[in-house]
């Protein structure tokens, strides 16, 4: 029998790298030596403990209170809860808003169309209608007047992003929060990705200091560089938070009493986050935020000098959306081909499909690990654009494209997707082809509803 740890290490070797700044989505690298090992040691010390009952494991309650206090100190106060991630924080913000308004029969939330998909998931899970309001087509910032017009008697929550994941721009939080307050509605600021960086950037106030903001989410597994599984949801006061909590005495076992959607909760993530926050400290985070912000600025300026690419909007944080010059991503340089060329040069950039006024683009998350290495990224990006120009658009048979364009969601079947996968050389086992531009072109042609169905079927194949 092989050593399971050796086997695990071998499996992990085939993943995208989590260090070195070459994976420009999903992972966040502080580049601080020894931080992983330190966090892992803290994780191991608390992983067997169960956050299900804070009276049985008071250490976890203490750690959570201290983690929340650190977040509150940074983001304008409030009371909070540690959750498993940004999605859970956003879900709970919507749930609490819904359940605090039993008078509203068919509740809705008003979000900018650039809000994270977690809000659509919340709508889907909790039976809340999501009213997605178009944003400014040039800046990609939410439009407070349009949001105000979308608020009605069914609205239980209004959302702003600081910043948005897709474009890295900060919505006009004060104006949106004023709209919400004026209508007696809650306002959530999704600072999941920016909450640990923006306090050190030159941006307008966006947190609980802003009048009308009732809750803020921030993910510690992003720019607090903690191991995955930790986010904080802050509410302005305990009254606003109450509807988030759940108790059930309707069974013969222990009375279930939960702060989050989880019940049994590993002590590992919160302990690791607590230890990492302590170790890095306020000065350390200021330094790390500065590095990531400067790196994003350098990369943004560098991209401005690459003919064929443009950065969408005016990103103020550490995220960039890079489109092909000419608008729809098919005119000049095909960004999906650029992504493949970057991959061949050892970088992962995340394709984002066209949506609303936003053309197809590549998402880049810059972290402290990119600081000082911007020239390598820009040189490879430049070379990738040149190669993409040479190659042109990926070859996808027009008949296949037309067929996908003509699909309705209900026509997407498991068999049909199996056929498509075979046609694109993706038989199964979850191994993606080296070059994804053809697949991305097909998915782009599918449009959002059909794309969702295709990918859900694909997930079924991966998990079969
Ligand atoms: C990452 C992110 C989320 C979701 O967080 P997960 O930790 O991936 O669940 C929500 N909102 C924004 C703005 C994000 O960047």
Coordinates of C-alpha atoms and ligand atoms in Angstrom, one line a residue:
X1 CA 0.0 0.0 0.0
X2 CA 1.3 3.4 -0.8
X3 CA 1.6 6.0 1.9
X4 CA -1.7 8.0 1.8
X5 CA 0.2 11.2 2.5
X6 CA 2.6 10.5 -0.4
X7 CA -0.3 9.8 -2.6
X8 CA -2.0 13.0 -1.5
X9 CA 1.1 15.0 -2.2
X10 CA 1.3 13.4 -5.7
X11 CA -2.4 14.3 -6.4
X12 CA -1.8 17.9 -5.1
X13 CA 1.1 18.3 -7.5
X14 CA -1.3 18.3 -10.4
X15 CA -3.2 21.2 -9.0
X16 CA -2.7 24.9 -9.8
X17 CA 0.0 26.3 -7.6
X18 CA -1.3 28.1 -4.5
X19 CA 1.9 30.0 -4.0
X20 CA 4.0 32.3 -6.2
X21 CA 1.3 34.6 -7.5
X22 CA 0.8 32.7 -10.8
X23 CA -2.7 31.5 -10.0
X24 CA -4.7 34.7 -10.4
X25 CA -8.0 33.5 -8.9
X26 CA -9.1 31.2 -6.1
X27 CA -5.9 31.5 -4.0
X28 CA -4.3 34.3 -1.9
X29 CA -0.6 34.3 -1.2
X30 CA 0.9 36.5 1.4
X31 CA 4.4 35.3 0.4
X32 CA 5.2 35.4 4.2
X33 CA 7.6 32.6 4.9
X34 CA 6.3 29.9 7.3
X35 CA 2.7 31.2 7.4
X36 CA 1.2 28.0 6.0
X37 CA 2.9 25.8 8.5
X38 CA 2.0 28.1 11.4
X39 CA -1.7 28.2 10.3
X40 CA -1.7 24.4 9.9
X41 CA -0.4 24.0 13.4
X42 CA -3.1 26.2 14.8
X43 CA -5.7 24.4 12.7
X44 CA -4.6 21.0 13.9
X45 CA -4.8 22.1 17.6
X46 CA -8.5 23.0 17.3
X47 CA -9.8 20.8 14.4
X48 CA -11.2 18.0 16.7
X49 CA -13.2 20.6 18.7
X50 CA -16.8 21.2 17.8
X51 CA -18.3 24.7 17.5
X52 CA -21.7 23.2 17.8
X53 CA -21.8 23.9 21.5
X54 CA -19.8 26.9 22.7
X55 CA -20.4 25.9 26.3
X56 CA -18.7 22.6 25.7
X57 CA -15.7 24.1 23.8
X58 CA -15.3 27.6 25.3
X59 CA -12.0 28.0 23.5
X60 CA -13.8 28.2 20.2
X61 CA -16.2 30.8 21.5
X62 CA -13.3 32.9 22.7
X63 CA -11.4 32.6 19.4
X64 CA -14.6 33.5 17.4
X65 CA -15.3 36.6 19.6
X66 CA -11.7 37.8 19.2
X67 CA -11.7 37.2 15.4
X68 CA -15.1 39.1 15.1
X69 CA -13.7 41.9 17.3
X70 CA -10.7 42.3 15.0
X71 CA -13.0 42.5 12.0
X72 CA -15.3 45.0 13.8
X73 CA -12.4 47.2 14.7
X74 CA -11.4 47.4 11.0
X75 CA -14.9 47.7 9.6
X76 CA -16.8 50.2 11.7
X77 CA -18.0 48.1 14.7
X78 CA -21.1 45.9 15.0
X79 CA -21.6 42.4 16.3
X80 CA -20.7 39.4 14.3
X81 CA -20.4 35.7 13.5
X82 CA -17.7 33.6 11.9
X83 CA -19.1 31.7 8.9
X84 CA -17.5 29.1 6.6
X85 CA -17.0 31.6 3.7
X86 CA -18.3 34.5 1.7
X87 CA -21.2 32.7 0.3
X88 CA -22.5 31.7 3.7
X89 CA -22.1 35.2 5.0
X90 CA -24.1 36.6 2.0
X91 CA -26.7 33.8 2.4
X92 CA -27.2 34.7 6.1
X93 CA -27.5 38.4 5.4
X94 CA -30.3 37.6 3.0
X95 CA -31.9 35.1 5.4
X96 CA -31.8 37.5 8.3
X97 CA -33.3 40.3 6.2
X98 CA -36.1 38.0 5.0
X99 CA -37.0 36.6 8.4
X100 CA -36.9 40.1 10.0
X101 CA -39.8 41.0 7.7
X102 CA -42.6 38.4 8.3
X103 CA -45.0 41.2 7.1
X104 CA -43.7 40.9 3.5
X105 CA -45.3 37.9 1.8
X106 CA -43.1 37.7 -1.3
X107 CA -39.8 39.3 -0.3
X108 CA -37.2 40.6 -2.7
X109 CA -33.6 41.9 -2.6
X110 CA -32.3 44.7 -4.8
X111 CA -28.8 44.1 -6.0
X112 CA -26.5 45.7 -8.7
X113 CA -26.2 43.2 -11.6
X114 CA -22.5 43.0 -10.6
X115 CA -23.3 41.6 -7.2
X116 CA -21.7 38.2 -6.5
X117 CA -23.7 35.2 -7.6
X118 CA -24.0 34.3 -3.9
X119 CA -27.0 36.6 -3.8
X120 CA -28.7 34.6 -6.6
X121 CA -27.9 31.4 -4.6
X122 CA -29.6 33.1 -1.6
X123 CA -32.6 33.9 -3.7
X124 CA -32.8 30.4 -5.0
X125 CA -32.4 28.7 -1.6
X126 CA -34.6 31.1 0.4
X127 CA -37.4 31.8 -2.1
X128 CA -36.4 35.5 -2.3
X129 CA -36.8 37.3 -5.6
X130 CA -33.5 38.9 -6.8
X131 CA -34.0 42.2 -8.6
X132 CA -30.7 42.7 -10.5
X133 CA -30.3 46.4 -11.5
X134 CA -28.1 47.4 -14.4
X135 CA -24.9 49.2 -13.5
X136 CA -23.1 52.1 -15.2
X137 CA -21.9 50.6 -18.6
X138 CA -18.5 52.4 -18.4
X139 CA -17.5 52.3 -14.7
X140 CA -19.5 49.2 -13.9
X141 CA -20.4 50.8 -10.6
X142 CA -23.9 50.4 -9.2
X143 CA -26.4 53.1 -10.1
X144 CA -28.0 54.4 -6.9
X145 CA -30.9 56.1 -8.8
X146 CA -31.7 52.9 -10.7
X147 CA -31.5 50.9 -7.5
X148 CA -33.8 53.4 -5.8
X149 CA -36.3 53.0 -8.6
X150 CA -36.2 49.2 -8.1
X151 CA -37.0 49.3 -4.4
X152 CA -40.6 48.6 -3.6
X153 CA -42.8 47.3 -0.8
X154 CA -41.4 43.8 -1.1
X155 CA -37.8 44.8 -0.8
X156 CA -36.2 43.5 2.4
X157 CA -32.5 44.2 1.5
X158 CA -30.4 46.4 -0.8
X159 CA -26.8 45.3 -1.6
X160 CA -23.6 47.1 -2.6
X161 CA -20.2 45.6 -3.3
X162 CA -16.9 46.9 -2.0
X163 CA -15.5 46.0 -4.4
X164 CA -17.3 43.8 -6.9
X165 CA -15.6 40.5 -7.7
X166 CA -16.0 40.8 -11.5
X167 CA -14.5 44.3 -12.0
X168 CA -12.9 45.3 -8.7
X169 CA -14.8 48.6 -8.5
X170 CA -16.4 49.9 -5.3
X171 CA -20.1 50.8 -5.5
X172 CA -21.3 54.2 -4.2
X173 CA -22.1 52.7 -0.8
X174 CA -23.2 55.9 0.9
X175 CA -25.7 56.7 -1.8
X176 CA -27.1 53.2 -1.9
X177 CA -27.3 53.0 1.9
X178 CA -29.1 56.3 2.0
X179 CA -31.7 54.9 -0.5
X180 CA -32.2 51.8 1.7
X181 CA -32.4 53.8 5.0
X182 CA -34.9 56.2 3.4
X183 CA -37.2 53.3 2.6
X184 CA -36.6 51.6 6.0
X185 CA -34.8 48.7 4.3
X186 CA -31.6 46.9 5.4
X187 CA -28.4 47.5 3.4
X188 CA -25.7 44.8 3.1
X189 CA -22.1 45.7 1.9
X190 CA -20.4 42.7 0.4
X191 CA -16.8 43.4 1.3
X192 CA -16.0 39.7 1.1
X193 CA -13.0 40.2 -1.1
X194 CA -12.1 43.9 -0.3
X195 CA -12.8 44.2 3.4
X196 CA -9.2 43.5 4.5
X197 CA -7.6 45.7 1.8
X198 CA -9.9 48.7 1.2
X199 CA -9.3 50.1 4.8
X200 CA -5.7 50.7 3.6
X201 CA -6.7 52.2 0.2
X202 CA -7.8 55.6 -0.8
X203 CA -11.5 55.0 -1.2
X204 CA -14.7 56.5 0.1
X205 CA -16.1 55.0 3.4
X206 CA -17.8 51.7 2.7
X207 CA -18.3 49.9 6.0
X208 CA -20.5 50.1 9.1
X209 CA -19.4 53.7 9.6
X210 CA -21.6 54.7 6.7
X211 CA -25.1 55.7 7.7
X212 CA -27.7 53.2 6.6
X213 CA -25.3 50.2 6.2
X214 CA -26.8 47.4 8.4
X215 CA -24.4 44.5 7.6
X216 CA -20.9 43.9 6.1
X217 CA -19.3 40.6 5.1
X218 CA -15.5 40.0 4.9
X219 CA -13.7 36.8 4.0
X220 CA -10.6 36.1 6.1
X221 CA -9.6 33.3 3.6
X222 CA -9.1 36.0 1.0
X223 CA -6.9 39.1 1.9
X224 CA -6.5 38.2 5.5
X225 CA -4.5 35.2 4.0
X226 CA -6.1 32.7 6.4
X227 CA -6.7 29.0 5.4
X228 CA -10.0 28.5 3.7
X229 CA -13.2 28.2 5.6
X230 CA -13.5 31.6 7.4
X231 CA -15.6 34.7 6.8
X232 CA -17.1 37.2 9.1
X233 CA -20.6 38.6 8.9
X234 CA -21.0 41.8 10.9
X235 CA -24.4 43.4 11.7
X236 CA -24.7 46.9 13.0
X237 CA -26.4 45.7 16.2
X238 CA -27.6 42.5 17.9
X239 CA -31.2 43.2 17.0
X240 CA -30.4 43.1 13.3
X241 CA -28.5 39.8 13.8
X242 CA -31.2 38.0 15.8
X243 CA -33.1 36.6 12.7
X244 CA -29.8 35.0 11.6
X245 CA -29.7 32.6 14.6
X246 CA -31.7 29.3 14.6
X247 CA -33.0 27.1 17.4
X248 CA -35.0 24.0 17.2
X249 CA -36.5 22.0 20.0
X250 CA -38.7 20.0 17.7
X251 CA -37.0 16.6 18.1
X252 CA -36.0 14.3 21.0
X253 CA -32.3 15.2 20.8
X254 CA -30.4 18.2 22.1
X255 CA -32.0 21.5 21.4
X256 CA -30.3 22.6 18.2
X257 CA -28.9 26.1 18.5
X258 CA -26.9 27.6 15.6
X259 CA -25.4 30.9 14.6
X260 CA -24.8 29.8 11.0
X261 CA -26.0 27.2 8.4
X262 CA -23.5 24.7 9.8
X263 CA -24.2 22.8 13.0
X264 CA -21.1 20.7 13.7
X265 CA -18.3 23.2 13.0
X266 CA -14.7 22.3 13.0
X267 CA -12.6 24.5 15.3
X268 CA -9.8 24.3 12.7
X269 CA -10.6 27.3 10.5
X270 CA -11.4 29.7 13.2
X271 CA -8.3 28.8 15.2
X272 CA -6.1 29.1 12.2
X273 CA -7.7 32.5 11.4
X274 CA -7.3 33.7 14.9
X275 CA -3.6 32.7 15.0
X276 CA -2.9 34.2 11.5
X277 CA -4.6 37.5 12.5
X278 CA -2.5 37.6 15.7
X279 CA 0.7 36.8 13.8
X280 CA 0.4 39.3 11.0
X281 CA -1.2 42.1 13.1
X282 CA -2.4 45.5 12.0
X283 CA 0.9 46.7 10.7
X284 CA 1.5 43.5 8.8
X285 CA -1.9 43.8 7.1
X286 CA -1.3 47.4 6.2
X287 CA 2.0 46.4 4.6
X288 CA 0.4 43.4 2.7
X289 CA -2.5 45.5 1.5
X290 CA -0.1 48.1 0.3
X291 CA 1.9 45.5 -1.7
X292 CA -1.2 44.0 -3.3
X293 CA -2.7 47.4 -4.1
X294 CA 0.6 48.7 -5.6
X295 CA 1.0 45.5 -7.6
X296 CA -2.5 45.8 -9.0
X297 CA -1.8 49.4 -10.0
X298 CA 1.5 48.5 -11.8
X299 CA -0.2 45.6 -13.6
X300 CA -3.2 47.8 -14.6
X301 CA -0.8 50.5 -16.0
X302 CA 1.2 47.9 -17.8
X303 CA -1.9 46.4 -19.4
X304 CA -2.8 49.9 -20.6
X305 CA 0.4 49.8 -22.6
X306 CA -0.4 46.5 -24.3
X307 CA -2.2 47.1 -27.6
X308 CA -5.2 44.8 -27.9
X309 CA -6.1 44.7 -24.2
X310 CA -8.0 47.1 -21.9
X311 CA -8.9 47.1 -18.2
X312 CA -12.7 47.5 -17.6
X313 CA -13.8 50.3 -15.4
X314 CA -11.6 52.0 -12.9
X315 CA -10.7 49.2 -10.4
X316 CA -9.8 50.6 -7.0
X317 CA -8.8 47.5 -5.2
X318 CA -6.6 44.4 -6.2
X319 CA -8.8 42.9 -8.9
X320 CA -8.7 43.5 -12.6
X321 CA -11.0 42.6 -15.5
X322 CA -9.1 42.6 -18.7
X323 CA -11.0 42.6 -22.0
X324 CA -9.9 42.4 -25.6
X325 CA -9.8 45.8 -27.3
X326 CA -12.8 46.4 -29.4
X327 CA -15.5 45.4 -27.0
X328 CA -17.1 42.0 -27.3
X329 CA -13.9 39.9 -27.0
X330 CA -14.3 38.6 -30.5
X331 CA -13.3 41.6 -32.5
X332 CA -9.5 42.0 -31.9
X333 CA -7.9 39.7 -29.4
X334 CA -9.9 36.7 -28.1
X335 CA -9.4 36.7 -24.4
X336 CA -10.2 33.0 -24.1
X337 CA -7.2 32.3 -26.3
X338 CA -5.1 34.8 -24.3
X339 CA -6.1 32.7 -21.2
X340 CA -4.8 29.5 -22.9
X341 CA -1.6 31.3 -23.9
X342 CA -1.1 32.5 -20.3
X343 CA -1.7 28.9 -19.1
X344 CA 1.0 27.7 -21.4
X345 CA 3.3 30.3 -19.9
X346 CA 2.5 29.1 -16.3
X347 CA -0.3 31.6 -15.3
X348 CA -3.9 31.0 -14.5
X349 CA -6.3 33.8 -15.4
X350 CA -10.1 33.3 -14.9
X351 CA -12.4 33.7 -17.9
X352 CA -15.5 35.8 -17.3
X353 CA -18.3 35.7 -19.9
X354 CA -20.0 38.7 -21.3
X355 CA -22.9 39.9 -19.1
X356 CA -24.9 43.0 -19.5
X357 CA -22.6 45.8 -20.5
X358 CA -19.5 43.8 -19.5
X359 CA -17.7 42.1 -22.4
X360 CA -15.9 38.7 -22.1
X361 CA -12.8 39.3 -20.1
X362 CA -10.1 37.7 -17.9
X363 CA -10.2 38.2 -14.1
X364 CA -6.9 38.8 -12.3
X365 CA -6.7 38.7 -8.5
X366 CA -3.4 40.2 -7.5
X367 CA -2.0 39.5 -4.0
X368 CA 1.1 40.5 -2.0
X369 CA 2.9 37.6 -3.8
X370 CA 2.7 39.5 -7.1
X371 CA 4.6 42.5 -5.7
X372 CA 8.0 42.9 -7.4
X373 CA 7.1 40.3 -10.1
X374 CA 4.8 42.5 -12.2
X375 CA 7.2 42.6 -15.1
X376 CA 7.1 38.8 -15.5
X377 CA 3.3 38.8 -15.7
X378 CA 3.2 41.8 -18.1
X379 CA 5.8 40.3 -20.4
X380 CA 3.9 37.0 -20.6
X381 CA 0.6 38.8 -21.0
X382 CA 2.1 40.7 -23.9
X383 CA 3.5 37.6 -25.5
X384 CA 0.2 35.8 -25.0
X385 CA -1.7 38.7 -26.8
X386 CA 0.8 38.4 -29.7
X387 CA 0.3 34.7 -29.9
X388 CA -3.5 35.0 -29.7
X389 CA -3.5 37.5 -32.6
X390 CA -1.5 35.0 -34.6
X391 CA -3.9 32.2 -33.8
X392 CA -7.1 34.1 -34.2
X393 CA -10.4 32.8 -32.8
X394 CA -10.6 29.2 -31.8
X395 CA -11.9 26.8 -34.3
X396 CA -15.4 25.6 -33.4
X397 CA -17.5 24.1 -36.1
X398 CA -20.2 26.6 -37.1
X399 CA -22.8 23.8 -36.9
X400 CA -22.0 23.1 -33.3
X401 CA -22.1 26.8 -32.4
X402 CA -25.4 27.2 -34.1
X403 CA -26.8 24.1 -32.3
X404 CA -25.7 25.4 -28.9
X405 CA -27.1 28.9 -29.7
X406 CA -30.5 27.3 -30.6
X407 CA -30.7 25.2 -27.4
X408 CA -33.3 26.0 -24.7
X409 CA -32.5 25.1 -21.1
X410 CA -35.0 22.2 -21.1
X411 CA -33.3 20.7 -24.1
X412 CA -30.0 20.2 -22.2
X413 CA -29.8 16.5 -21.2
X414 CA -27.2 14.4 -19.6
X415 CA -26.8 12.4 -22.9
X416 CA -26.5 15.6 -24.9
X417 CA -23.8 16.9 -22.6
X418 CA -21.9 13.6 -22.8
X419 CA -22.0 13.9 -26.5
X420 CA -20.6 17.5 -26.4
X421 CA -17.9 16.4 -24.0
X422 CA -16.9 13.6 -26.3
X423 CA -16.8 16.0 -29.3
X424 CA -14.6 18.4 -27.4
X425 CA -12.2 15.6 -26.2
X426 CA -13.3 15.7 -22.6
X427 CA -14.4 12.2 -22.1
X428 CA -14.6 12.2 -18.3
X429 CA -12.4 12.0 -15.2
X430 CA -12.5 15.7 -14.9
X431 CA -9.4 16.3 -17.0
X432 CA -9.8 19.5 -19.0
X433 CA -8.1 19.9 -22.3
X434 CA -4.9 22.0 -22.3
X435 CA -6.7 24.6 -24.4
X436 CA -10.1 25.8 -23.2
X437 CA -10.8 28.6 -25.7
X438 CA -13.0 26.3 -27.8
X439 CA -15.0 25.2 -24.8
X440 CA -15.3 28.7 -23.6
X441 CA -16.5 29.9 -27.0
X442 CA -19.2 27.3 -26.9
X443 CA -20.2 28.2 -23.4
X444 CA -20.3 31.9 -24.4
X445 CA -22.6 31.0 -27.3
X446 CA -24.9 29.1 -25.0
X447 CA -26.1 32.2 -23.1
X448 CA -26.6 32.2 -19.3
X449 CA -29.6 29.9 -18.7
X450 CA -28.3 27.2 -21.1
X451 CA -24.7 27.6 -19.8
X452 CA -26.0 27.0 -16.2
X453 CA -27.7 23.8 -17.4
X454 CA -24.7 22.6 -19.4
X455 CA -22.4 23.1 -16.5
X456 CA -24.7 21.4 -14.0
X457 CA -24.7 18.4 -16.2
X458 CA -20.9 18.6 -16.5
X459 CA -20.8 18.6 -12.7
X460 CA -22.8 15.5 -12.7
X461 CA -20.3 13.9 -15.0
X462 CA -17.4 15.0 -12.7
X463 CA -19.2 13.4 -9.8
X464 CA -20.3 10.2 -11.4
Ligands
LIG1 C1 -15.5 35.5 -2.9 C2 -16.7 36.4 -2.9 C3 -17.9 35.9 -2.3 C4 -18.1 34.5 -2.0 O1 -17.2 34.0 -1.2 P1 -16.8 32.4 -1.1 O2 -15.8 32.5 0.1 O3 -16.2 32.0 -2.4 O4 -18.0 31.7 -0.7 C5 -18.9 36.8 -2.2 N1 -18.8 38.1 -2.6 C6 -17.6 38.6 -3.1 C7 -17.5 40.0 -3.5 C8 -16.5 37.8 -3.3 O5 -15.4 38.2 -3.8

